[in-house]
Short mmCIF file of C-alpha atoms and ligand atoms in Angstrom, two decimals:
data_model
loop_
_atom_site.label_atom_id
_atom_site.label_comp_id
_atom_site.label_asym_id
_atom_site.label_seq_id
_atom_site.Cartn_x
_atom_site.Cartn_y
_atom_site.Cartn_z
CA MET A 1 174.98 136.76 314.81
CA ALA A 2 173.93 136.44 311.21
CA THR A 3 172.63 138.59 309.19
CA LYS A 4 169.73 138.87 306.35
CA GLU A 5 171.16 137.71 302.88
CA LYS A 6 170.65 138.88 299.27
CA GLY A 7 168.19 136.29 297.25
CA GLY A 8 168.36 135.62 293.64
CA GLN A 9 169.20 131.75 293.15
CA LYS A 10 166.09 131.13 291.40
CA ASN A 11 164.21 127.98 292.23
CA GLY A 12 161.32 127.19 290.10
CA ASN A 13 158.65 126.67 292.67
CA HIS A 14 157.86 129.00 295.97
CA GLY A 15 154.35 127.26 296.33
CA GLY A 16 150.68 128.26 296.35
CA GLY A 17 150.36 129.27 292.91
CA PRO A 18 148.62 127.03 289.85
CA ALA A 19 149.03 123.23 289.77
CA PRO A 20 153.03 122.78 288.60
CA ALA A 21 153.68 120.68 285.91
CA GLY A 22 152.86 117.23 287.09
CA ALA A 23 150.48 118.09 289.72
CA LYS A 24 146.91 117.00 289.21
CA SER A 25 145.52 120.28 291.71
CA ALA A 26 146.83 122.84 292.82
CA PRO A 27 149.03 122.43 295.55
CA LYS A 28 148.03 123.30 299.11
CA VAL A 29 151.78 123.68 300.33
CA ALA A 30 152.06 127.27 301.64
CA PRO A 31 155.11 128.99 299.41
CA ALA A 32 158.58 129.28 300.56
CA LYS A 33 158.12 133.26 301.05
CA GLY A 34 161.07 135.67 302.32
CA LYS A 35 164.24 134.37 304.41
CA LEU A 36 164.24 130.77 306.51
CA GLY A 37 166.77 131.07 309.37
CA VAL A 38 168.55 128.31 310.31
CA MET A 39 169.47 127.54 313.66
CA VAL A 40 172.35 124.66 314.38
CA VAL A 41 173.16 123.27 317.72
CA GLY A 42 177.35 122.90 317.27
CA MET A 43 178.87 124.28 315.01
CA GLY A 44 181.62 121.79 314.39
CA ALA A 45 182.69 119.16 311.33
CA VAL A 46 179.11 118.56 310.12
CA ALA A 47 177.65 122.39 310.09
CA THR A 48 180.25 124.22 309.22
CA THR A 49 180.73 121.91 306.19
CA MET A 50 176.65 122.65 305.54
CA ILE A 51 177.05 126.58 305.79
CA ALA A 52 180.25 127.23 303.54
CA GLY A 53 179.39 124.29 301.29
CA VAL A 54 175.78 126.94 300.90
CA GLU A 55 177.25 129.57 300.48
CA ALA A 56 179.98 128.51 297.89
CA VAL A 57 176.99 126.92 296.35
CA ARG A 58 174.95 130.71 296.30
CA ARG A 59 178.59 131.93 294.80
CA GLY A 60 178.75 129.74 292.12
CA LEU A 61 181.50 128.45 293.39
CA ALA A 62 180.78 124.37 294.06
CA LYS A 63 177.74 122.28 292.44
CA PRO A 64 176.10 120.99 295.45
CA ILE A 65 177.08 117.12 294.81
CA GLY A 66 175.21 114.89 296.97
CA SER A 67 172.37 117.32 297.68
CA LEU A 68 168.61 115.42 296.86
CA THR A 69 166.63 118.73 297.33
CA GLN A 70 169.60 120.71 295.04
CA MET A 71 170.36 117.72 292.12
CA GLY A 72 167.67 115.13 292.54
CA THR A 73 164.78 114.84 290.12
CA ILE A 74 161.14 113.33 290.63
CA ARG A 75 159.24 111.44 287.65
CA LEU A 76 156.02 112.52 287.43
CA GLY A 77 153.64 110.52 285.27
CA LYS A 78 154.49 107.43 283.12
CA ARG A 79 157.62 107.15 281.77
CA THR A 80 156.32 107.39 278.67
CA ASP A 81 155.81 110.29 279.70
CA ASN A 82 159.16 111.35 279.95
CA HIS A 83 158.67 114.32 282.42
CA SER A 84 161.10 114.56 285.23
CA PRO A 85 162.01 118.07 286.98
CA LEU A 86 164.27 119.11 289.58
CA ILE A 87 162.73 117.88 292.94
CA LYS A 88 163.02 121.96 293.56
CA ASP A 89 161.09 123.04 290.71
CA PHE A 90 158.50 120.46 291.76
CA VAL A 91 157.57 121.08 295.59
CA PRO A 92 158.32 125.27 296.68
CA LEU A 93 161.81 124.96 298.66
CA ALA A 94 163.35 127.60 300.42
CA ASN A 95 165.80 129.15 297.85
CA LEU A 96 169.60 128.77 298.70
CA ASN A 97 169.88 133.08 298.66
CA ASP A 98 167.01 132.79 301.38
CA LEU A 99 168.79 131.31 304.00
CA VAL A 100 170.23 132.49 306.69
CA PHE A 101 172.41 130.70 309.69
CA THR A 102 172.68 131.16 313.55
CA GLY A 103 173.73 129.08 316.10
CA TRP A 104 174.98 127.58 319.72
CA ASP A 105 178.72 126.50 320.83
CA ILE A 106 180.34 125.82 323.56
CA PHE A 107 183.28 127.22 321.66
CA GLU A 108 183.28 130.78 321.10
CA ASP A 109 185.16 129.97 317.22
CA ASN A 110 183.22 131.85 314.74
CA VAL A 111 181.72 129.23 312.10
CA TYR A 112 185.70 130.16 309.86
CA GLU A 113 187.51 129.37 312.82
CA ALA A 114 185.79 126.32 313.59
CA ALA A 115 185.88 125.41 309.94
CA ALA A 116 189.47 125.37 309.88
CA HIS A 117 189.59 123.74 313.42
CA ALA A 118 187.77 120.41 311.45
CA GLU A 119 190.05 120.57 308.82
CA VAL A 120 187.24 119.22 306.58
CA LEU A 121 187.29 122.33 303.99
CA LYS A 122 190.72 123.68 302.67
CA GLY A 123 192.80 125.98 300.51
CA GLU A 124 191.21 128.23 298.21
CA THR A 125 187.19 127.68 298.75
CA LEU A 126 187.28 128.28 302.33
CA ALA A 127 190.07 131.04 301.41
CA GLN A 128 187.05 132.77 299.50
CA LEU A 129 184.01 132.24 301.94
CA LYS A 130 186.28 133.19 304.49
CA PRO A 131 184.73 136.68 304.82
CA TYR A 132 181.04 135.75 305.45
CA LEU A 133 182.01 132.70 307.81
CA GLU A 134 183.64 135.34 310.14
CA THR A 135 180.16 136.71 310.42
CA ILE A 136 178.47 134.06 311.83
CA LYS A 137 179.74 133.64 315.80
CA PRO A 138 177.69 131.24 317.75
CA MET A 139 175.39 132.10 320.93
CA PRO A 140 176.52 130.93 324.35
CA ALA A 141 175.11 126.97 324.62
CA VAL A 142 173.55 125.03 327.39
CA PHE A 143 176.12 122.51 327.87
CA ASP A 144 176.91 119.79 330.81
CA ARG A 145 179.86 117.45 330.82
CA TYR A 146 177.75 115.17 332.41
CA TYR A 147 176.35 114.33 329.25
CA VAL A 148 179.62 114.33 326.56
CA LYS A 149 182.69 113.74 329.37
CA ARG A 150 185.31 114.07 326.76
CA LEU A 151 184.31 117.83 326.05
CA ASN A 152 184.86 121.09 327.87
CA GLY A 153 183.70 124.45 326.45
CA THR A 154 183.14 127.33 328.60
CA HIS A 155 180.99 129.86 325.93
CA VAL A 156 177.52 128.29 327.98
CA LYS A 157 174.88 129.75 328.97
CA LYS A 158 174.34 129.54 333.35
CA GLY A 159 170.85 128.75 334.85
CA ASN A 160 168.98 127.70 338.10
CA ASN A 161 167.88 124.69 336.46
CA LYS A 162 167.31 123.55 332.70
CA LEU A 163 163.81 125.54 332.92
CA ASP A 164 165.61 128.89 333.27
CA LEU A 165 168.51 127.32 330.64
CA ALA A 166 165.10 126.17 327.96
CA ASN A 167 163.89 129.86 328.26
CA GLN A 168 167.33 130.95 327.60
CA VAL A 169 166.82 129.61 324.32
CA ILE A 170 163.41 130.42 323.90
CA ALA A 171 164.86 134.16 324.34
CA ASP A 172 167.50 133.22 321.49
CA ILE A 173 165.08 131.60 318.82
CA GLN A 174 162.48 134.35 319.74
CA ALA A 175 165.30 137.90 318.89
CA PHE A 176 166.15 135.19 315.68
CA LYS A 177 162.66 135.18 314.39
CA LYS A 178 162.66 139.05 314.07
CA LYS A 179 164.87 138.75 311.67
CA VAL A 180 163.41 135.96 309.28
CA ASP A 181 160.19 134.39 308.04
CA ARG A 182 160.58 131.39 309.41
CA VAL A 183 163.02 129.27 311.25
CA VAL A 184 163.89 125.16 311.93
CA MET A 185 166.59 123.83 314.30
CA ILE A 186 168.92 121.35 313.67
CA TRP A 187 171.19 119.46 316.39
CA CYS A 188 175.24 119.08 314.85
CA GLY A 189 176.48 118.75 317.78
CA SER A 190 177.81 115.79 319.98
CA THR A 191 176.97 112.59 320.67
CA GLU A 192 175.28 112.27 324.45
CA ILE A 193 175.96 109.78 327.26
CA PHE A 194 172.82 106.78 326.23
CA LEU A 195 169.65 107.85 327.65
CA GLU A 196 166.17 105.36 328.20
CA PRO A 197 163.36 107.20 328.35
CA THR A 198 162.06 107.20 331.89
CA GLU A 199 158.82 108.88 333.76
CA VAL A 200 159.96 112.34 333.52
CA HIS A 201 159.92 111.75 329.06
CA GLN A 202 156.49 110.76 329.12
CA THR A 203 154.50 113.42 329.19
CA ILE A 204 154.74 117.34 328.43
CA GLU A 205 153.90 117.87 331.87
CA SER A 206 156.18 115.86 333.44
CA PHE A 207 158.90 116.59 330.90
CA GLU A 208 158.47 120.23 332.20
CA ARG A 209 158.45 119.24 336.09
CA GLY A 210 161.65 117.40 335.21
CA LEU A 211 162.93 120.70 333.49
CA GLU A 212 161.80 122.44 336.64
CA ARG A 213 164.12 120.31 339.39
CA SER A 214 166.80 119.79 336.31
CA ASP A 215 166.13 115.95 336.60
CA LEU A 216 169.01 114.26 335.28
CA GLY A 217 167.02 112.21 332.45
CA ILE A 218 167.25 115.67 330.70
CA ALA A 219 169.73 115.71 327.97
CA PRO A 220 170.86 119.48 326.91
CA SER A 221 169.90 117.88 323.72
CA GLN A 222 166.16 117.86 325.12
CA ILE A 223 166.13 121.29 325.93
CA TYR A 224 167.14 122.78 323.17
CA ALA A 225 164.47 120.62 321.12
CA TYR A 226 161.91 121.14 323.99
CA ALA A 227 162.35 125.38 323.13
CA ALA A 228 162.42 124.51 319.33
CA LEU A 229 158.92 122.23 319.91
CA LYS A 230 157.57 125.15 322.17
CA GLU A 231 158.32 127.64 319.78
CA GLY A 232 156.86 125.88 316.77
CA VAL A 233 160.06 125.63 314.87
CA PRO A 234 160.49 122.01 313.47
CA PHE A 235 163.63 120.33 314.65
CA ALA A 236 165.87 117.63 313.31
CA ASN A 237 168.47 115.51 315.00
CA GLY A 238 171.47 114.40 313.64
CA ALA A 239 173.06 112.85 316.45
CA PRO A 240 171.83 109.27 317.52
CA ASN A 241 170.73 111.40 320.92
CA LEU A 242 167.48 110.44 322.38
CA THR A 243 166.49 114.04 321.96
CA VAL A 244 162.33 114.13 320.65
CA ASP A 245 162.21 109.83 320.84
CA ILE A 246 160.06 110.45 323.44
CA PRO A 247 156.57 110.80 324.15
CA ALA A 248 156.58 114.25 325.92
CA LEU A 249 158.65 115.72 322.61
CA VAL A 250 156.60 113.84 319.78
CA GLU A 251 153.47 115.45 321.89
CA LEU A 252 154.63 118.57 321.98
CA SER A 253 155.68 118.48 318.08
CA LYS A 254 152.08 117.20 317.94
CA GLN A 255 150.66 120.39 319.79
CA ASN A 256 152.68 123.66 318.26
CA SER A 257 152.89 122.22 314.51
CA ALA A 258 156.29 121.64 314.63
CA PRO A 259 157.27 118.80 312.29
CA ILE A 260 160.41 116.27 313.85
CA CYS A 261 161.75 113.23 312.53
CA GLY A 262 164.41 110.56 312.95
CA LYS A 263 168.02 110.38 314.35
CA ASP A 264 171.99 110.28 313.52
CA PHE A 265 172.86 111.38 309.77
CA LYS A 266 172.68 107.84 307.85
CA THR A 267 176.52 108.83 305.72
CA GLY A 268 179.06 106.57 305.36
CA GLN A 269 178.64 102.55 306.44
CA THR A 270 175.45 102.60 307.54
CA PHE A 271 174.59 104.24 304.13
CA MET A 272 176.20 101.34 302.75
CA LYS A 273 174.43 98.71 305.24
CA THR A 274 170.72 99.89 304.12
CA VAL A 275 171.95 99.53 300.69
CA LEU A 276 173.88 96.03 300.36
CA ALA A 277 171.36 94.12 302.89
CA PRO A 278 167.92 94.66 300.95
CA ALA A 279 169.76 93.15 297.97
CA PHE A 280 170.89 90.19 300.08
CA LYS A 281 166.96 89.71 301.23
CA ALA A 282 166.08 90.13 297.85
CA ARG A 283 167.91 87.66 296.59
CA MET A 284 167.17 85.76 299.64
CA ILE A 285 170.89 84.98 300.14
CA GLY A 286 171.80 83.88 303.55
CA VAL A 287 174.36 86.32 305.95
CA LYS A 288 176.12 84.34 308.74
CA GLY A 289 177.98 87.63 310.63
CA TRP A 290 178.16 91.54 309.46
CA PHE A 291 182.20 92.68 311.46
CA SER A 292 182.94 96.86 310.80
CA THR A 293 185.29 98.43 312.20
CA ASN A 294 185.79 102.04 311.53
CA ILE A 295 189.10 104.61 312.56
CA LEU A 296 188.47 108.22 312.53
CA GLY A 297 189.81 111.34 314.07
CA ASN A 298 187.92 113.75 314.18
CA ARG A 299 186.56 115.49 317.56
CA ASP A 300 183.27 113.09 316.96
CA GLY A 301 185.72 110.34 316.97
CA GLU A 302 187.37 111.73 319.83
CA VAL A 303 183.84 112.15 321.75
CA LEU A 304 182.68 108.83 320.35
CA ASP A 305 186.05 107.53 321.89
CA GLU A 306 184.31 107.25 325.11
CA PRO A 307 182.51 104.50 325.93
CA GLN A 308 179.20 106.01 327.06
CA SER A 309 178.58 107.87 323.75
CA PHE A 310 179.98 104.99 321.63
CA LYS A 311 177.12 102.91 323.60
CA THR A 312 174.24 106.01 321.62
CA LYS A 313 176.12 105.58 318.62
CA GLU A 314 176.32 101.89 318.77
CA GLU A 315 172.73 101.12 319.57
CA SER A 316 171.55 103.53 316.48
CA LYS A 317 174.14 102.07 314.37
CA LEU A 318 172.64 98.05 315.51
CA GLY A 319 168.92 98.64 314.60
CA SER A 320 169.20 98.74 310.47
CA LEU A 321 169.96 95.18 309.83
CA GLU A 322 167.81 93.30 312.35
CA TYR A 323 164.88 95.17 310.67
CA ILE A 324 166.48 94.86 307.12
CA PHE A 325 166.42 91.11 307.49
CA GLN A 326 163.20 90.32 309.36
CA PRO A 327 165.39 86.78 311.26
CA GLU A 328 161.20 86.00 312.13
CA LEU A 329 160.08 85.78 308.51
CA TYR A 330 163.44 84.20 306.83
CA PRO A 331 165.26 82.19 309.83
CA ASP A 332 166.77 79.81 307.36
CA LEU A 333 168.71 82.74 306.32
CA TYR A 334 169.10 85.58 308.90
CA LYS A 335 168.31 83.69 312.33
CA ASP A 336 171.52 84.90 314.78
CA ILE A 337 173.51 87.22 312.14
CA TYR A 338 176.61 88.23 314.64
CA HIS A 339 177.06 91.63 313.92
CA LYS A 340 179.27 94.18 315.31
CA ILE A 341 180.20 97.66 314.99
CA ARG A 342 183.45 98.87 316.12
CA ILE A 343 185.05 102.38 316.19
CA ASN A 344 188.36 103.17 316.51
CA TYR A 345 189.82 106.59 316.93
CA TYR A 346 192.43 107.64 315.27
CA PRO A 347 194.04 111.10 315.15
CA PRO A 348 196.15 111.23 312.07
CA ARG A 349 193.16 110.56 309.75
CA GLY A 350 190.90 113.77 311.01
CA ASP A 351 187.80 113.70 309.34
CA GLU A 352 188.98 111.53 306.25
CA LYS A 353 187.05 107.96 307.88
CA GLU A 354 188.20 104.63 307.13
CA ALA A 355 185.30 101.91 307.06
CA TRP A 356 185.66 98.30 306.82
CA ASP A 357 182.94 95.53 306.68
CA ASN A 358 183.58 91.68 306.62
CA ILE A 359 180.20 90.57 305.63
CA ASP A 360 180.05 86.10 305.62
CA ILE A 361 177.31 85.12 303.31
CA PHE A 362 175.54 82.03 302.03
CA GLY A 363 173.78 80.83 298.94
CA TRP A 364 172.55 77.77 297.23
CA LEU A 365 172.72 74.64 299.45
CA GLY A 366 174.44 76.79 301.88
CA TYR A 367 178.17 77.24 300.12
CA PRO A 368 179.63 79.73 301.87
CA MET A 369 181.26 83.61 300.46
CA GLN A 370 182.54 86.66 301.42
CA LEU A 371 182.10 90.13 300.24
CA LYS A 372 184.42 92.63 302.04
CA VAL A 373 183.57 96.87 302.00
CA ASN A 374 186.27 98.99 302.73
CA PHE A 375 184.79 103.11 302.20
CA LEU A 376 187.56 105.66 302.31
CA CYS A 377 184.86 108.40 303.15
CA ARG A 378 184.96 111.95 304.44
CA ASP A 379 182.37 111.89 307.09
CA SER A 380 181.56 115.79 306.70
CA ILE A 381 181.45 115.76 302.75
CA LEU A 382 178.21 113.07 303.42
CA ALA A 383 176.91 114.39 306.09
CA ALA A 384 176.74 118.63 304.97
CA PRO A 385 174.24 117.86 302.16
CA ILE A 386 171.83 115.63 304.31
CA ALA A 387 171.61 118.11 306.95
CA LEU A 388 171.11 120.85 304.49
CA ASP A 389 167.69 118.42 302.99
CA LEU A 390 166.30 117.40 306.20
CA VAL A 391 166.43 121.54 307.45
CA LEU A 392 164.80 122.27 303.82
CA PHE A 393 162.19 119.27 304.38
CA LEU A 394 161.47 119.96 307.65
CA ASP A 395 160.47 123.78 306.42
CA LEU A 396 158.60 122.31 304.14
CA ALA A 397 156.30 119.95 305.98
CA LYS A 398 155.91 122.73 308.22
CA ARG A 399 154.08 125.05 305.61
CA THR A 400 152.27 121.63 304.54
CA PRO A 401 148.76 121.27 306.20
CA GLU A 402 148.68 117.44 305.73
CA LEU A 403 152.14 117.43 307.49
CA LYS A 404 153.07 120.05 309.68
CA SER A 405 150.83 118.71 312.78
CA ILE A 406 151.81 114.76 312.23
CA GLY A 407 155.18 115.14 314.20
CA ILE A 408 157.20 112.39 312.89
CA GLN A 409 158.63 112.62 309.04
CA GLU A 410 158.72 109.33 308.90
CA TRP A 411 159.30 110.09 304.74
CA LEU A 412 162.90 111.49 305.88
CA SER A 413 163.75 108.06 307.21
CA PHE A 414 166.29 107.84 304.01
CA TYR A 415 168.62 110.18 305.74
CA LEU A 416 168.69 108.83 309.21
CA LYS A 417 170.18 105.79 311.05
CA SER A 418 167.45 105.41 313.36
CA PRO A 419 163.88 106.61 311.82
CA GLN A 420 161.77 107.41 313.98
CA THR A 421 157.98 105.80 314.15
CA PRO A 422 154.67 105.96 316.34
CA PRO A 423 154.77 102.86 319.12
CA GLY A 424 153.80 99.99 317.43
CA LEU A 425 155.86 100.61 314.00
CA TYR A 426 158.21 98.87 312.77
CA PRO A 427 161.23 101.53 311.45
CA GLU A 428 162.26 101.10 307.01
CA HIS A 429 165.43 100.94 307.53
CA ASP A 430 166.11 99.79 303.30
CA LEU A 431 167.31 102.81 301.20
CA PHE A 432 165.40 102.32 298.51
CA ILE A 433 161.77 101.54 300.26
CA GLN A 434 162.94 104.79 302.40
CA SER A 435 163.16 106.40 298.75
CA MET A 436 160.59 105.77 296.91
CA LYS A 437 158.35 107.05 300.56
CA LEU A 438 159.98 110.23 300.35
CA LYS A 439 159.45 110.87 296.61
CA ASN A 440 155.74 109.39 296.85
CA THR A 441 155.13 111.74 300.22
CA LEU A 442 156.31 114.68 297.52
CA ARG A 443 153.60 113.77 294.49
CA HIS A 444 151.13 113.23 297.26
CA ILE A 445 151.30 116.75 298.61
CA MET A 446 151.29 118.40 295.07
CA GLY A 447 148.85 116.07 294.12
CA ALA A 448 150.67 114.46 291.65
CA ASP A 449 150.24 110.59 290.97
CA LEU A 450 151.47 108.27 293.01
CA VAL A 451 154.14 105.89 291.00
CA THR A 452 154.10 102.31 292.29
CA HIS A 453 155.70 100.79 289.38
CA LEU A 454 153.13 98.68 288.35
CA GLY A 455 153.86 99.09 284.71
CA LEU A 456 151.00 96.87 283.30
CA ASP A 457 149.38 99.60 281.38
CA TYR A 458 152.80 99.55 279.03
CA TYR A 459 151.65 95.84 277.77
CA ASP A 460 147.85 96.80 277.12
N1 NAD B 1 180.09 113.40 310.08
C1 NAD B 1 179.18 112.34 309.86
O1 NAD B 1 179.55 111.59 308.99
C2 NAD B 1 178.23 112.10 311.05
C3 NAD B 1 176.98 110.99 310.67
C4 NAD B 1 175.91 110.89 311.81
C5 NAD B 1 175.91 111.42 312.56
N2 NAD B 1 177.23 112.89 312.63
C6 NAD B 1 176.73 113.40 314.24
O2 NAD B 1 176.90 114.35 313.66
C7 NAD B 1 177.45 115.09 315.27
C8 NAD B 1 178.28 115.87 314.64
O3 NAD B 1 179.17 115.79 313.90
P1 NAD B 1 180.16 116.42 313.41
O4 NAD B 1 181.61 115.08 313.13
O5 NAD B 1 179.91 118.22 312.84
O6 NAD B 1 181.20 116.92 315.30
P2 NAD B 1 182.16 117.62 316.39
O7 NAD B 1 182.79 117.35 317.43
O8 NAD B 1 182.99 118.76 314.83
O9 NAD B 1 180.94 118.94 315.99
C9 NAD B 1 180.01 119.05 317.31
C10 NAD B 1 180.11 120.28 317.83
O10 NAD B 1 179.08 120.15 318.66
C11 NAD B 1 179.65 121.66 320.10
N3 NAD B 1 178.62 120.74 320.74
C12 NAD B 1 178.77 119.59 321.79
N4 NAD B 1 178.03 119.32 322.82
C13 NAD B 1 177.13 120.81 322.70
C14 NAD B 1 176.20 122.05 322.80
N5 NAD B 1 175.42 121.01 323.96
N6 NAD B 1 175.49 122.93 322.66
C15 NAD B 1 176.29 123.58 321.79
N7 NAD B 1 177.66 123.03 320.90
C16 NAD B 1 177.09 121.45 321.13
C17 NAD B 1 181.50 120.80 319.88
O11 NAD B 1 181.56 122.21 320.77
C18 NAD B 1 181.76 120.90 318.53
O12 NAD B 1 181.42 121.96 318.19
C19 NAD B 1 178.11 113.79 316.30
O13 NAD B 1 177.03 114.00 316.83
C20 NAD B 1 177.86 112.74 315.42
O14 NAD B 1 177.72 111.78 316.03
C21 NAD B 1 177.87 112.42 312.31
#
């Protein structure tokens, strides 16, 4: 278990006080006082890279590159005002020194051992962080091989039924709450088999009855999520699992003021897709086909090599193009796009994934062209800052009266391959719309003017 840590690193605005520069009225967001407990489900490559990275930043060994909460700025007022504070100085986010980590895994390895196994971080940095990382040991997990067929761990809870297991997770949360002031939970565990919502997922009551009779439709990720939401703890989902994307848990999220968001960290290939596709659409360039393939050799790759877990990931990756291109509005450009996604497990590459995209496009008078993208990325290096930002922003949402009881935080879609929306509302996948939505939400909760980019007043 983790221990409370020192404070110190400075954030400009802890909230609750007078209006920050650029805000029109005093914000209603509660301050980020005390320690923020981060409960991580699955302490593998992404989780250990996030935890080690936060500690490296706290010690001044590295910069939090890739983290919008730590490095991003937000423009306030007109362009001529020249006022763009850091986001962390504008909204009251938890300070990195106030984060305390704990979590669960099906293997007993402490965070140092798990990070060494994942082989994302290497050499000097990892060695310097070893004494700290060794202090964080996972609690026994809720796990069932039926949902992740390629893994077999022994560090698991035993229970009479799924409700009993959920109550054990609730007990873990309650014990951790005694050590910290606020708690957020994030799923960095493996991708589970593809599940579709059924009767058991429709209401809180049917879900609880399902827990009692250990309904097959309730996966381990949903047991953790249920426990978090029952305890009023915000929950983020880094994997494409169904988890909170069901009416029962959306309702519980609202009832207990425990914010949730979409799922599956938007890191490599989909990140690029949601940049390129809006660019083609903005210029009315047609698309005939989009072939995407990947090789990766980490444990995530091994899990995704199993067809039922791959199906969950495939569904999550497929959605973005359809929504961005809106073929119903632009049939001449985007009807019948051939979109294919492949993920191949290739152990020699470890976490250093390689992705290729071949995009068949067409322009003026239908003349064909091609674009090839070859992204040599590092999966967990891209995912870790996203996990951190989701934790910090969900904690912010929980302290914001206007956000905490609405359930889904659509403004966090920016980080996710599968944004979550209420029934009947299509999700926004375009990265730049998502970025604007996120920043305008921050301006809105802090009482600052929204930036619409109209700009006519510069020409009065
Ligand atoms: N790295 C990326 O770029 C990226 C992007 C999007 C999504 N994801 C998703 O994030 C998740 C984590 O990725 P990773 O690379 O860290 O994988 P990983 O295999 O290194 O880590 C997952 C960890 O979760 C543990 N686990 C599995 N089931 C569990 C359970 N029920 N309870 C507790 N622990 C459990 C595993 O033992 C493992 O240690 C995966 O689902 C992956 O698909 C990763």
